Short mmCIF file of C-alpha atoms in Angstrom, two decimals:
data_model
loop_
_atom_site.label_atom_id
_atom_site.label_comp_id
_atom_site.label_asym_id
_atom_site.label_seq_id
_atom_site.Cartn_x
_atom_site.Cartn_y
_atom_site.Cartn_z
CA MET A 1 32.87 57.38 73.60
CA THR A 2 31.58 58.54 76.63
CA LEU A 3 33.76 58.28 80.11
CA TYR A 4 32.26 57.20 83.56
CA LEU A 5 33.53 56.88 86.99
CA ILE A 6 31.80 54.45 89.25
CA GLN A 7 31.71 53.10 92.44
CA GLU A 8 32.11 49.21 92.74
CA GLN A 9 28.78 48.85 94.56
CA TYR A 10 27.13 50.96 92.16
CA LEU A 11 28.70 49.07 89.31
CA ARG A 12 27.26 45.66 91.02
CA ASP A 13 24.02 47.14 91.57
CA TRP A 14 23.79 47.98 87.58
CA LEU A 15 25.09 44.26 86.51
CA ALA A 16 22.28 42.96 89.20
CA GLU A 17 19.74 45.10 87.15
CA ILE A 18 20.63 44.00 84.00
CA ILE A 19 20.23 40.26 84.96
CA ALA A 20 17.22 41.14 86.52
CA THR A 21 15.86 42.69 83.50
CA GLY A 22 15.78 39.06 81.76
CA ARG A 23 18.92 39.55 79.91
CA ARG A 24 21.41 36.75 80.01
CA VAL A 25 24.65 37.35 81.58
CA ILE A 26 27.66 35.43 81.36
CA ALA A 27 30.72 36.04 83.36
CA PRO A 28 33.98 34.18 84.21
CA GLN A 29 33.19 31.51 86.86
CA SER A 30 35.41 28.86 88.67
CA GLU A 31 34.33 25.48 87.82
CA ASN A 32 36.51 22.16 88.41
CA GLY A 33 39.20 23.99 88.68
CA LEU A 34 39.08 25.95 85.51
CA VAL A 35 38.00 29.23 84.99
CA VAL A 36 35.25 29.43 82.19
CA TYR A 37 32.66 31.96 80.94
CA ARG A 38 29.20 30.44 81.97
CA GLU A 39 25.46 32.30 82.78
CA VAL A 40 25.50 33.88 86.41
CA THR A 41 22.07 34.76 88.15
CA ARG A 42 23.96 36.96 90.87
CA ALA A 43 26.23 40.05 90.39
CA GLU A 44 27.69 39.05 93.39
CA THR A 45 29.38 36.14 91.73
CA ILE A 46 30.89 38.22 89.45
CA ASP A 47 35.12 38.57 89.91
CA LEU A 48 35.43 42.16 88.87
CA HIS A 49 39.12 41.84 90.21
CA ALA A 50 39.88 38.51 88.21
CA ARG A 51 43.72 37.87 88.25
CA ALA A 52 43.96 35.58 85.47
CA LYS A 53 41.97 35.46 81.91
CA PRO A 54 39.62 32.58 81.71
CA ASP A 55 41.08 29.20 80.21
CA PHE A 56 38.44 29.17 77.51
CA SER A 57 37.04 32.02 75.61
CA PHE A 58 33.32 32.82 74.91
CA LYS A 59 33.18 31.77 71.50
CA HIS A 60 30.96 29.19 71.99
CA ILE A 61 28.26 31.59 72.70
CA LEU A 62 28.19 32.81 69.17
CA PHE A 63 29.65 29.45 67.36
CA PRO A 64 28.09 26.51 69.43
CA GLN A 65 30.73 23.41 69.32
CA THR A 66 27.79 21.52 67.60
CA GLU A 67 24.51 22.80 66.47
CA THR A 68 21.59 21.75 64.30
CA VAL A 69 21.46 23.45 61.09
CA PHE A 70 18.17 22.14 59.73
CA ARG A 71 16.41 18.16 60.04
CA TYR A 72 14.45 16.74 57.46
CA GLU A 73 11.96 13.78 57.16
CA TRP A 74 11.19 11.28 54.65
CA ARG A 75 7.60 11.49 53.61
CA GLU A 76 6.38 9.94 50.60
CA ARG A 77 9.68 9.06 49.25
CA ARG A 78 10.13 12.98 49.50
CA PRO A 79 12.78 14.82 52.32
CA VAL A 80 10.57 17.68 54.53
CA VAL A 81 12.85 20.26 55.43
CA GLU A 82 12.66 21.95 58.85
CA ASP A 83 14.45 25.16 59.39
CA ALA A 84 16.38 25.02 62.59
CA ALA A 85 18.07 28.72 62.27
CA ALA A 86 15.59 29.95 64.83
CA GLU A 87 17.13 27.25 67.12
CA THR A 88 19.93 26.73 68.84
CA SER A 89 21.91 23.44 69.64
CA ALA A 90 20.86 20.88 71.99
CA ASP A 91 23.99 21.54 73.87
CA ALA A 92 23.41 22.56 77.29
CA GLU A 93 25.71 25.23 76.89
CA ASN A 94 24.15 26.46 73.96
CA ALA A 95 21.11 27.25 76.31
CA SER A 96 22.59 30.14 77.65
CA ALA A 97 23.14 31.56 73.87
CA SER A 98 19.60 31.64 72.94
CA VAL A 99 19.17 33.81 69.90
CA GLN A 100 15.94 35.00 71.32
CA GLY A 101 17.24 37.72 73.54
CA GLU A 102 20.33 40.04 74.53
CA VAL A 103 23.17 38.22 75.69
CA VAL A 104 25.72 40.50 77.91
CA VAL A 105 29.29 39.02 78.54
CA VAL A 106 30.91 40.89 81.59
CA GLY A 107 34.67 40.97 82.25
CA ALA A 108 35.72 39.68 78.74
CA THR A 109 39.54 40.10 78.52
CA PRO A 110 40.69 42.09 75.41
CA CYS A 111 42.38 39.20 73.71
CA ASP A 112 38.76 37.41 73.84
CA ALA A 113 36.79 40.95 72.90
CA ALA A 114 39.07 41.40 70.04
CA SER A 115 38.50 37.92 68.55
CA LEU A 116 34.86 39.04 67.83
CA LEU A 117 36.41 40.92 65.15
CA VAL A 118 38.15 38.01 63.41
CA LEU A 119 35.24 36.04 63.93
CA ASP A 120 32.87 38.86 61.98
CA HIS A 121 35.26 38.63 59.28
CA VAL A 122 34.42 35.41 58.84
CA PHE A 123 30.55 34.67 59.82
CA LEU A 124 29.31 37.91 58.87
CA ALA A 125 30.74 38.11 55.11
CA ASP A 126 28.42 37.93 52.49
CA PRO A 127 26.30 35.85 52.93
CA PRO A 128 26.38 36.05 56.48
CA ASP A 129 25.94 32.77 58.62
CA PRO A 130 22.44 33.63 60.17
CA PHE A 131 22.91 31.59 62.70
CA TYR A 132 26.25 33.87 64.26
CA ALA A 133 24.41 37.09 62.79
CA ARG A 134 21.36 36.71 65.00
CA ARG A 135 23.65 35.97 68.15
CA ARG A 136 26.10 38.64 67.33
CA GLU A 137 23.44 40.98 67.10
CA ASN A 138 22.22 40.44 70.41
CA LEU A 139 25.48 40.18 71.92
CA ILE A 140 26.71 42.96 74.11
CA VAL A 141 30.14 42.94 75.52
CA ILE A 142 31.68 44.60 78.85
CA GLY A 143 35.27 44.37 78.85
CA ARG A 144 37.81 44.71 81.35
CA SER A 145 41.83 45.19 81.33
CA CYS A 146 43.88 42.86 82.36
CA SER A 147 45.22 42.82 85.67
CA HIS A 148 48.33 40.58 85.45
CA ALA A 149 49.68 38.52 82.41
CA GLN A 150 50.38 34.83 82.61
CA PRO A 151 53.49 33.14 81.00
CA GLU A 152 51.56 32.20 77.97
CA CYS A 153 50.09 35.95 77.07
CA PHE A 154 51.70 37.45 74.10
CA CYS A 155 49.09 40.20 72.84
CA THR A 156 51.41 43.19 72.86
CA THR A 157 53.24 41.50 69.96
CA VAL A 158 50.31 41.10 67.47
CA GLY A 159 48.90 44.55 68.05
CA LEU A 160 46.79 44.51 71.29
CA SER A 161 47.49 45.23 74.88
CA PRO A 162 46.22 44.55 78.56
CA VAL A 163 44.16 47.78 77.90
CA SER A 164 42.74 47.09 74.42
CA THR A 165 39.16 47.85 73.72
CA GLN A 166 38.44 46.41 70.52
CA GLY A 167 35.27 44.30 70.34
CA CYS A 168 33.90 45.79 73.63
CA ASP A 169 30.72 48.39 74.00
CA ILE A 170 32.00 48.92 77.33
CA PHE A 171 35.28 48.63 78.85
CA LEU A 172 36.04 48.91 82.42
CA MET A 173 39.59 49.49 83.94
CA PRO A 174 39.98 49.66 88.10
CA LEU A 175 40.93 53.01 89.40
CA GLY A 176 44.02 53.09 91.22
CA ALA A 177 44.02 53.41 95.14
CA ASP A 178 45.05 56.95 95.00
CA LEU A 179 42.37 58.02 92.60
CA CYS A 180 39.85 56.16 94.44
CA ASP A 181 40.97 58.06 97.45
CA GLU A 182 41.09 61.44 96.12
CA LEU A 183 37.28 60.64 94.68
CA ASP A 184 36.57 59.06 98.16
CA ILE A 185 34.91 56.17 96.50
CA GLY A 186 36.44 52.95 98.34
CA SER A 187 37.21 51.41 95.34
CA GLY A 188 35.91 52.15 91.53
CA PHE A 189 36.30 51.71 87.81
CA VAL A 190 36.50 53.88 84.87
CA ALA A 191 33.95 52.89 82.33
CA GLU A 192 34.48 53.74 78.62
CA VAL A 193 30.98 53.38 76.57
CA LEU A 194 31.95 52.89 73.20
CA SER A 195 29.11 51.62 71.10
CA GLU A 196 25.25 52.31 70.99
CA LYS A 197 24.68 49.16 72.30
CA GLY A 198 26.85 50.30 75.36
CA GLU A 199 25.11 53.49 75.61
CA ALA A 200 21.54 51.88 75.51
CA LEU A 201 22.89 49.48 78.45
CA VAL A 202 23.94 52.15 80.73
CA ALA A 203 20.78 55.07 79.68
CA ASN A 204 18.95 54.38 82.86
CA VAL A 205 21.99 54.50 85.46
CA LYS A 206 23.92 57.28 84.57
CA ALA A 207 22.73 59.17 87.72
CA THR A 208 24.96 57.03 89.58
CA TRP A 209 27.84 57.16 87.34
CA VAL A 210 29.91 60.26 87.57
CA LYS A 211 31.63 62.06 84.42
CA PRO A 212 35.20 63.16 85.37
CA ASN A 213 35.98 66.61 86.05
CA GLY A 214 37.71 68.86 83.26
CA SER A 215 37.72 68.76 79.72
CA ASP A 216 40.65 66.81 78.47
CA HIS A 217 39.72 63.24 79.48
CA SER A 218 41.40 61.78 76.31
CA THR A 219 44.78 62.73 78.11
CA TRP A 220 43.92 61.54 81.62
CA LEU A 221 42.63 58.17 80.38
CA ASN A 222 45.49 57.62 78.09
CA GLU A 223 47.84 58.27 81.10
CA LEU A 224 46.10 55.84 83.22
CA LYS A 225 46.16 53.19 80.97
CA ALA A 226 49.66 53.94 79.77
CA ALA A 227 50.53 53.40 83.70
CA HIS A 228 48.18 50.30 83.96
CA LEU A 229 50.10 48.84 80.82
CA ARG A 230 53.83 49.28 82.18
CA ALA A 231 52.56 47.48 85.24
CA VAL A 232 51.18 44.67 83.41
CA GLN A 233 53.64 44.45 80.56
CA ALA A 234 56.28 44.41 83.28
CA GLU A 235 55.00 40.83 84.10
CA MET A 236 55.19 39.51 80.63
CA LEU A 237 58.00 37.57 79.19
CA PRO A 238 60.08 39.85 77.00
CA ARG A 239 58.98 38.97 73.08
CA ARG A 240 59.97 41.18 70.15
CA ALA A 241 56.71 42.31 68.24
CA LEU A 242 55.97 40.16 65.30
CA THR A 243 56.09 42.10 62.23
CA PRO A 244 53.23 41.74 59.64
CA SER A 245 55.02 40.02 56.67
CA PRO A 246 53.27 37.46 54.81
CA ASP A 247 55.96 37.39 51.84
CA GLU A 248 58.67 36.25 54.25
CA LEU A 249 56.41 33.36 55.23
CA LYS A 250 55.19 32.46 51.91
CA LYS A 251 59.13 32.79 50.54
CA ASP A 252 60.07 30.16 52.94
CA PHE A 253 57.19 27.76 52.68
CA GLU A 254 59.20 24.83 51.76
CA HIS A 255 62.08 26.10 54.56
CA PRO A 256 63.34 22.96 56.48
CA ALA A 257 62.53 24.31 60.02
CA TRP A 258 58.91 23.67 59.39
CA GLU A 259 59.89 20.06 59.68
CA GLU A 260 61.76 20.87 62.92
CA ILE A 261 58.92 22.99 64.33
CA ALA A 262 55.85 20.24 63.77
CA ARG A 263 58.16 17.42 64.59
CA ALA A 264 56.03 17.06 68.09
CA CYS A 265 52.96 18.11 66.84
CA LEU A 266 50.29 15.10 68.05
CA SER A 267 47.59 16.13 65.47
CA CYS A 268 45.18 16.35 68.58
CA GLY A 269 43.58 19.82 67.65
CA VAL A 270 43.44 21.19 71.22
CA CYS A 271 45.00 24.46 69.84
CA ALA A 272 41.64 25.00 67.74
CA PHE A 273 39.30 23.91 70.49
CA VAL A 274 40.63 26.77 72.57
CA CYS A 275 41.68 29.17 70.16
CA PRO A 276 39.01 32.17 70.60
CA THR A 277 39.44 32.94 66.57
CA CYS A 278 39.67 29.35 65.17
CA HIS A 279 36.27 28.53 63.36
CA CYS A 280 36.69 25.72 61.36
CA TYR A 281 33.69 23.01 61.30
CA ASP A 282 32.55 19.95 59.91
CA LEU A 283 28.98 19.01 58.67
CA SER A 284 27.48 15.43 59.70
CA GLU A 285 23.96 13.61 59.30
CA GLU A 286 22.50 12.43 62.40
CA ARG A 287 19.14 10.22 62.69
CA GLN A 288 16.69 9.65 65.25
CA GLY A 289 14.27 7.46 64.00
CA ARG A 290 12.63 9.22 60.81
CA ILE A 291 14.28 12.66 61.46
CA TRP A 292 17.32 13.55 60.12
CA SER A 293 19.58 16.36 61.30
CA ARG A 294 22.18 18.12 59.48
CA CYS A 295 24.64 19.30 62.40
CA ARG A 296 27.39 21.47 62.22
CA ASN A 297 30.41 20.48 64.30
CA TRP A 298 33.94 22.18 65.40
CA ASP A 299 36.88 21.08 63.25
CA SER A 300 40.66 21.69 63.34
CA CYS A 301 43.15 21.69 60.50
CA ALA A 302 45.39 19.71 62.73
CA PHE A 303 43.43 16.41 62.11
CA GLY A 304 44.63 14.06 59.70
CA TYR A 305 41.20 13.93 57.63
CA PHE A 306 40.27 17.40 57.53
CA THR A 307 41.74 18.01 53.87
CA LEU A 308 40.82 14.23 53.04
CA HIS A 309 39.35 14.35 49.43
CA ALA A 310 36.73 12.03 48.36
CA SER A 311 39.18 10.86 45.69
CA GLY A 312 41.56 9.55 48.60
CA HIS A 313 44.02 12.42 48.04
CA ASN A 314 45.38 14.05 51.17
CA PRO A 315 47.20 17.54 50.25
CA ARG A 316 48.36 17.86 54.20
CA PRO A 317 49.05 14.07 54.88
CA THR A 318 51.55 15.04 57.66
CA ALA A 319 51.89 17.34 60.79
CA LEU A 320 54.47 19.12 59.02
CA GLU A 321 51.62 20.28 56.16
CA ARG A 322 48.85 21.09 58.91
CA TYR A 323 51.07 23.05 61.59
CA ARG A 324 52.61 25.26 58.77
CA GLN A 325 49.07 25.88 57.63
CA ARG A 326 47.73 26.86 61.06
CA VAL A 327 50.70 29.47 61.18
CA MET A 328 50.15 30.60 57.60
CA HIS A 329 46.66 31.08 58.39
CA LYS A 330 46.76 33.02 61.35
CA PHE A 331 49.65 35.08 59.97
CA CYS A 332 49.88 35.16 56.48
CA TYR A 333 46.82 34.33 54.73
CA PHE A 334 44.17 35.89 56.83
CA LEU A 335 46.65 39.13 57.02
CA GLU A 336 46.42 39.27 53.08
CA ALA A 337 42.45 38.89 53.20
CA THR A 338 41.84 41.23 55.91
CA GLY A 339 44.55 43.49 57.03
CA ALA A 340 44.48 41.72 60.52
CA ASN A 341 46.38 39.00 61.98
CA MET A 342 44.33 36.10 63.06
CA CYS A 343 45.98 35.64 66.55
CA VAL A 344 44.96 37.67 69.55
CA GLY A 345 47.72 36.45 71.53
CA CYS A 346 45.66 34.64 74.18
CA GLY A 347 48.37 32.14 74.38
CA ARG A 348 45.88 29.58 75.27
CA CYS A 349 47.05 27.05 72.39
CA VAL A 350 50.61 27.29 74.19
CA LYS A 351 49.10 26.53 77.88
CA PHE A 352 47.34 23.56 76.81
CA CYS A 353 49.54 22.07 73.92
CA PRO A 354 50.35 18.72 75.56
CA VAL A 355 53.70 18.77 74.02
CA GLY A 356 54.60 22.48 74.60
CA LEU A 357 54.24 23.60 70.96
CA ASP A 358 54.59 27.53 70.99
CA ILE A 359 53.11 29.26 68.08
CA TYR A 360 54.91 32.61 68.97
CA GLN A 361 57.94 31.48 68.80
CA ALA A 362 57.39 29.38 65.44
CA ARG A 363 56.04 32.70 64.07
CA ALA A 364 58.78 34.64 65.54
CA ARG A 365 61.58 32.70 63.54
CA TRP A 366 60.77 34.81 60.60
CA PRO A 367 60.97 38.14 60.32
#
């Protein structure tokens, strides 16, 4: 890890240079009353002091909501398959996530950056998903610390925090006013360069990046992060940490509390669609003339037909089984398989649930 101090204007100049190189730069942008990750063409439109996390994560860049896996055409009573691996979805958003070039996400929140580790477990396992693998290889993540907490945030209960750097190639944190005055830089950031991708991205601009004085940078950085964390944590609702205990959840698989918890669920699936780590998908066939396309589309375990077998049997026929599966998958099954929760505590599923289901409260019923 390499540490730098940088003035805000130099940081913006550097981002402008990245855009000028032809890389696609994605950053949170306001759009129709929401804040979403979108491609930017001017560095001055990037909000380096955003108060809140975006309403949606950037998982669509790696895992588009819909994309063509392959196409085929019937010729002389035989299917001729066309490999679509080098293409992305026709979805307009996917155009900004071409597998051909680098994509730089600027301003990723700690929860969104950490979600990449979950998606990596799923899509880079043997055999790796070629679509995801190509996009992931070309992705560079510049994260930022959260400056404020929102009511639904509970990242600190799942092992993360507003200053976590997991999944980031570079991590930015604003310097306090006293430090900026001391350094006489107006406003600025501390930048942690955490990976080879990050080092390559700053290689040509180090002249404007200053290394802090002294040799004990880790102590200085830890104190800075601790102060930042205390300030943000003071805005978060008091919640106990969720202890990893899959056995407790499995022991109470048939507990009557599940019926009470899931009673309000509408099975609308919005929780999965806004979740940065949910990754279920379905495959469908679409036809245009003689050309057929095999398409991959986001799916949700909340939907009633998600587990419907061809025989007509459905092992999760009601919202009770489906919502319990959602909680168990995130805090039990995935934890047993990988050693990590499948939840990053962003709270978007809580914020957007039309009936106010709270996955933290559901999980917190158990030790």
